[in-house]
């Protein structure tokens, strides 16, 4: 014990080498359009290449550095301009710097004493997000993803109506009713299961042809649930549905919630960033009337995974009362500083990532105006691609997009001119998966597809990366046409 158990000098030398690998393989190549989006390997081949077995003895520095290179080289390059597969993509250098800082600091923003800078940053970022929603006060916390943010909303809503549920559980509660649209995120069902409310008590409200919740149908569902003896509790409206990018009519839904005394939560994980654009924030008109909001800056703002804010209009300490237990080894009341800055007890988590730091760094770098321009550029890129899809033979829109979700089919020459028989749709449903396999094996790009209701598999193209150019969008359509031509 007289000497350190770590070789600090060797460790710093190793880190310098790793940083160089990160810059070359993880940043430069990830954003280089001439590189592949992925170097596809089958699972068994990849296991052998990576040599995943963990052994009794450690390895030397050169072997470890090669392993770092392999991890980056054989992973999907989500920062690539032709990665369109998820609701997140691209690489922002300022946000990445924030992520490096977070990992280096290796602390949790649950108390001011161990994370003074990070606690104040989180406080400021959450306040700014609430301001954009339209609230002059309130509360909030960062959560590990939008699904958990939605679950926090459900838990807080139940606690506000039935505060005894915190101590006594669900035993004495009436059967609760939760409402969300048919296009809502699956986390609502997961949350109902996790919280003991039950998935059978989640009532999915019909949507219109655009994927928006129909307020009149919500009213009918609430009345039906009441007539069956259940207690309506919570409505989740969606601003930017996952597949179609639909925005529910928030003002009309808020009217219904006010009439029935229901908690209104807005899942704006995807579409919340439209609030940064003066041209697009109308899509979320009425969001200020909600009780809580989920917003994921790691999606459209390219902050990097993960960064999900749970925002609350209430400023009475509801989050603290709902989740806090006041662990005496962590949240002592007799500390020498303002203990209201020990915010960790607001969350069901103990250790938390400092997810506000990377957003704060990015915001400082480009400003509110720059973030808004990023959203508007993504919208403009989608409009350009939309017009190209309309013009090109063999491409067919699923529906006119409201936001940045562009959904379309590619119809190979072999299927063109055929009637819309069940056989036609069966064959068309196999086109998108076949094209995607080809593009991934080629490494040229990556884009998602899915069926939806009675619609067979179609492509869902998402643009969030401001580095994407017109050339990339033209390449995208050209590549699909080439890969699907002979199907």
PDB file of N, CA, C and O in Angstrom, residues 43 54 111 126 190 209 228 275 285 310 325 327 339 373 397 440 443 449-450 453 480-481:
ATOM      1  N   UNK A  43     -22.955 -12.230 -36.999  1.00  0.00           N
ATOM      2  CA  UNK A  43     -22.634 -12.287 -35.567  1.00  0.00           C
ATOM      3  C   UNK A  43     -21.454 -13.197 -35.216  1.00  0.00           C
ATOM      4  O   UNK A  43     -20.584 -12.800 -34.434  1.00  0.00           O
ATOM      5  N   UNK A  54     -13.260 -12.937 -21.895  1.00  0.00           N
ATOM      6  CA  UNK A  54     -12.570 -12.248 -20.798  1.00  0.00           C
ATOM      7  C   UNK A  54     -11.704 -13.265 -20.058  1.00  0.00           C
ATOM      8  O   UNK A  54     -12.208 -14.283 -19.569  1.00  0.00           O
ATOM      9  N   UNK A 111     -26.227  15.663  -5.919  1.00  0.00           N
ATOM     10  CA  UNK A 111     -26.013  16.649  -4.856  1.00  0.00           C
ATOM     11  C   UNK A 111     -25.062  17.737  -5.342  1.00  0.00           C
ATOM     12  O   UNK A 111     -24.180  17.482  -6.162  1.00  0.00           O
ATOM     13  N   UNK A 126     -32.875  23.134 -17.814  1.00  0.00           N
ATOM     14  CA  UNK A 126     -34.279  22.778 -17.596  1.00  0.00           C
ATOM     15  C   UNK A 126     -35.163  24.020 -17.583  1.00  0.00           C
ATOM     16  O   UNK A 126     -36.276  24.009 -18.123  1.00  0.00           O
ATOM     17  N   UNK A 190     -45.632   0.091 -21.550  1.00  0.00           N
ATOM     18  CA  UNK A 190     -44.594  -0.405 -20.642  1.00  0.00           C
ATOM     19  C   UNK A 190     -44.712   0.251 -19.269  1.00  0.00           C
ATOM     20  O   UNK A 190     -44.532  -0.394 -18.241  1.00  0.00           O
ATOM     21  N   UNK A 209     -56.472  10.219 -40.482  1.00  0.00           N
ATOM     22  CA  UNK A 209     -55.620   9.674 -41.538  1.00  0.00           C
ATOM     23  C   UNK A 209     -54.184  10.182 -41.454  1.00  0.00           C
ATOM     24  O   UNK A 209     -53.260   9.577 -42.005  1.00  0.00           O
ATOM     25  N   UNK A 228     -67.871   2.305 -17.095  1.00  0.00           N
ATOM     26  CA  UNK A 228     -67.471   0.959 -16.675  1.00  0.00           C
ATOM     27  C   UNK A 228     -66.973   0.927 -15.235  1.00  0.00           C
ATOM     28  O   UNK A 228     -66.609  -0.137 -14.729  1.00  0.00           O
ATOM     29  N   UNK A 275     -40.144  23.645 -31.068  1.00  0.00           N
ATOM     30  CA  UNK A 275     -40.392  24.856 -30.290  1.00  0.00           C
ATOM     31  C   UNK A 275     -39.280  25.881 -30.460  1.00  0.00           C
ATOM     32  O   UNK A 275     -39.470  27.066 -30.197  1.00  0.00           O
ATOM     33  N   UNK A 285     -48.911  24.081 -30.697  1.00  0.00           N
ATOM     34  CA  UNK A 285     -49.793  25.085 -30.101  1.00  0.00           C
ATOM     35  C   UNK A 285     -50.626  24.458 -28.985  1.00  0.00           C
ATOM     36  O   UNK A 285     -51.264  23.423 -29.175  1.00  0.00           O
ATOM     37  N   UNK A 310     -37.536  15.559 -18.499  1.00  0.00           N
ATOM     38  CA  UNK A 310     -38.910  15.500 -18.019  1.00  0.00           C
ATOM     39  C   UNK A 310     -39.217  16.846 -17.385  1.00  0.00           C
ATOM     40  O   UNK A 310     -38.563  17.262 -16.419  1.00  0.00           O
ATOM     41  N   UNK A 325     -37.021  10.120  -0.653  1.00  0.00           N
ATOM     42  CA  UNK A 325     -37.016   9.359   0.600  1.00  0.00           C
ATOM     43  C   UNK A 325     -36.000   9.917   1.590  1.00  0.00           C
ATOM     44  O   UNK A 325     -35.894   9.441   2.715  1.00  0.00           O
ATOM     45  N   UNK A 327     -32.586   9.955   1.901  1.00  0.00           N
ATOM     46  CA  UNK A 327     -31.506   9.105   2.432  1.00  0.00           C
ATOM     47  C   UNK A 327     -30.517   9.948   3.243  1.00  0.00           C
ATOM     48  O   UNK A 327     -29.935  10.904   2.721  1.00  0.00           O
ATOM     49  N   UNK A 339     -29.545  23.331   0.523  1.00  0.00           N
ATOM     50  CA  UNK A 339     -29.798  21.928   0.190  1.00  0.00           C
ATOM     51  C   UNK A 339     -30.887  21.764  -0.877  1.00  0.00           C
ATOM     52  O   UNK A 339     -31.097  20.654  -1.358  1.00  0.00           O
ATOM     53  N   UNK A 373     -32.314  27.034 -36.253  1.00  0.00           N
ATOM     54  CA  UNK A 373     -31.926  26.875 -37.652  1.00  0.00           C
ATOM     55  C   UNK A 373     -31.629  25.423 -37.983  1.00  0.00           C
ATOM     56  O   UNK A 373     -31.890  24.960 -39.101  1.00  0.00           O
ATOM     57  N   UNK A 397     -45.569   8.010 -52.146  1.00  0.00           N
ATOM     58  CA  UNK A 397     -45.724   8.466 -50.768  1.00  0.00           C
ATOM     59  C   UNK A 397     -46.753   7.625 -50.030  1.00  0.00           C
ATOM     60  O   UNK A 397     -47.774   7.227 -50.592  1.00  0.00           O
ATOM     61  N   UNK A 440     -27.109  -2.405 -46.383  1.00  0.00           N
ATOM     62  CA  UNK A 440     -26.289  -2.633 -45.196  1.00  0.00           C
ATOM     63  C   UNK A 440     -25.075  -3.486 -45.549  1.00  0.00           C
ATOM     64  O   UNK A 440     -23.959  -3.230 -45.088  1.00  0.00           O
ATOM     65  N   UNK A 443     -22.860  -1.272 -47.247  1.00  0.00           N
ATOM     66  CA  UNK A 443     -22.349  -0.244 -46.341  1.00  0.00           C
ATOM     67  C   UNK A 443     -22.592   1.167 -46.831  1.00  0.00           C
ATOM     68  O   UNK A 443     -22.012   2.114 -46.298  1.00  0.00           O
ATOM     69  N   UNK A 449     -37.379   0.893 -42.011  1.00  0.00           N
ATOM     70  CA  UNK A 449     -38.640   0.552 -42.678  1.00  0.00           C
ATOM     71  C   UNK A 449     -39.549  -0.115 -41.650  1.00  0.00           C
ATOM     72  O   UNK A 449     -39.091  -0.591 -40.609  1.00  0.00           O
ATOM     73  N   UNK A 450     -40.821  -0.150 -41.923  1.00  0.00           N
ATOM     74  CA  UNK A 450     -41.770  -0.847 -41.060  1.00  0.00           C
ATOM     75  C   UNK A 450     -43.132  -0.931 -41.748  1.00  0.00           C
ATOM     76  O   UNK A 450     -43.441  -0.127 -42.627  1.00  0.00           O
ATOM     77  N   UNK A 453     -50.235  -0.495 -39.566  1.00  0.00           N
ATOM     78  CA  UNK A 453     -51.642  -0.824 -39.759  1.00  0.00           C
ATOM     79  C   UNK A 453     -51.802  -1.792 -40.921  1.00  0.00           C
ATOM     80  O   UNK A 453     -51.165  -2.838 -40.987  1.00  0.00           O
ATOM     81  N   UNK A 480     -31.545   3.639 -53.487  1.00  0.00           N
ATOM     82  CA  UNK A 480     -32.729   2.791 -53.347  1.00  0.00           C
ATOM     83  C   UNK A 480     -33.194   2.299 -54.712  1.00  0.00           C
ATOM     84  O   UNK A 480     -33.531   1.111 -54.886  1.00  0.00           O
ATOM     85  N   UNK A 481     -33.180   3.190 -55.677  1.00  0.00           N
ATOM     86  CA  UNK A 481     -33.612   2.812 -57.035  1.00  0.00           C
ATOM     87  C   UNK A 481     -32.686   1.737 -57.622  1.00  0.00           C
ATOM     88  O   UNK A 481     -33.142   0.753 -58.203  1.00  0.00           O
TER      89      UNK A 481
END
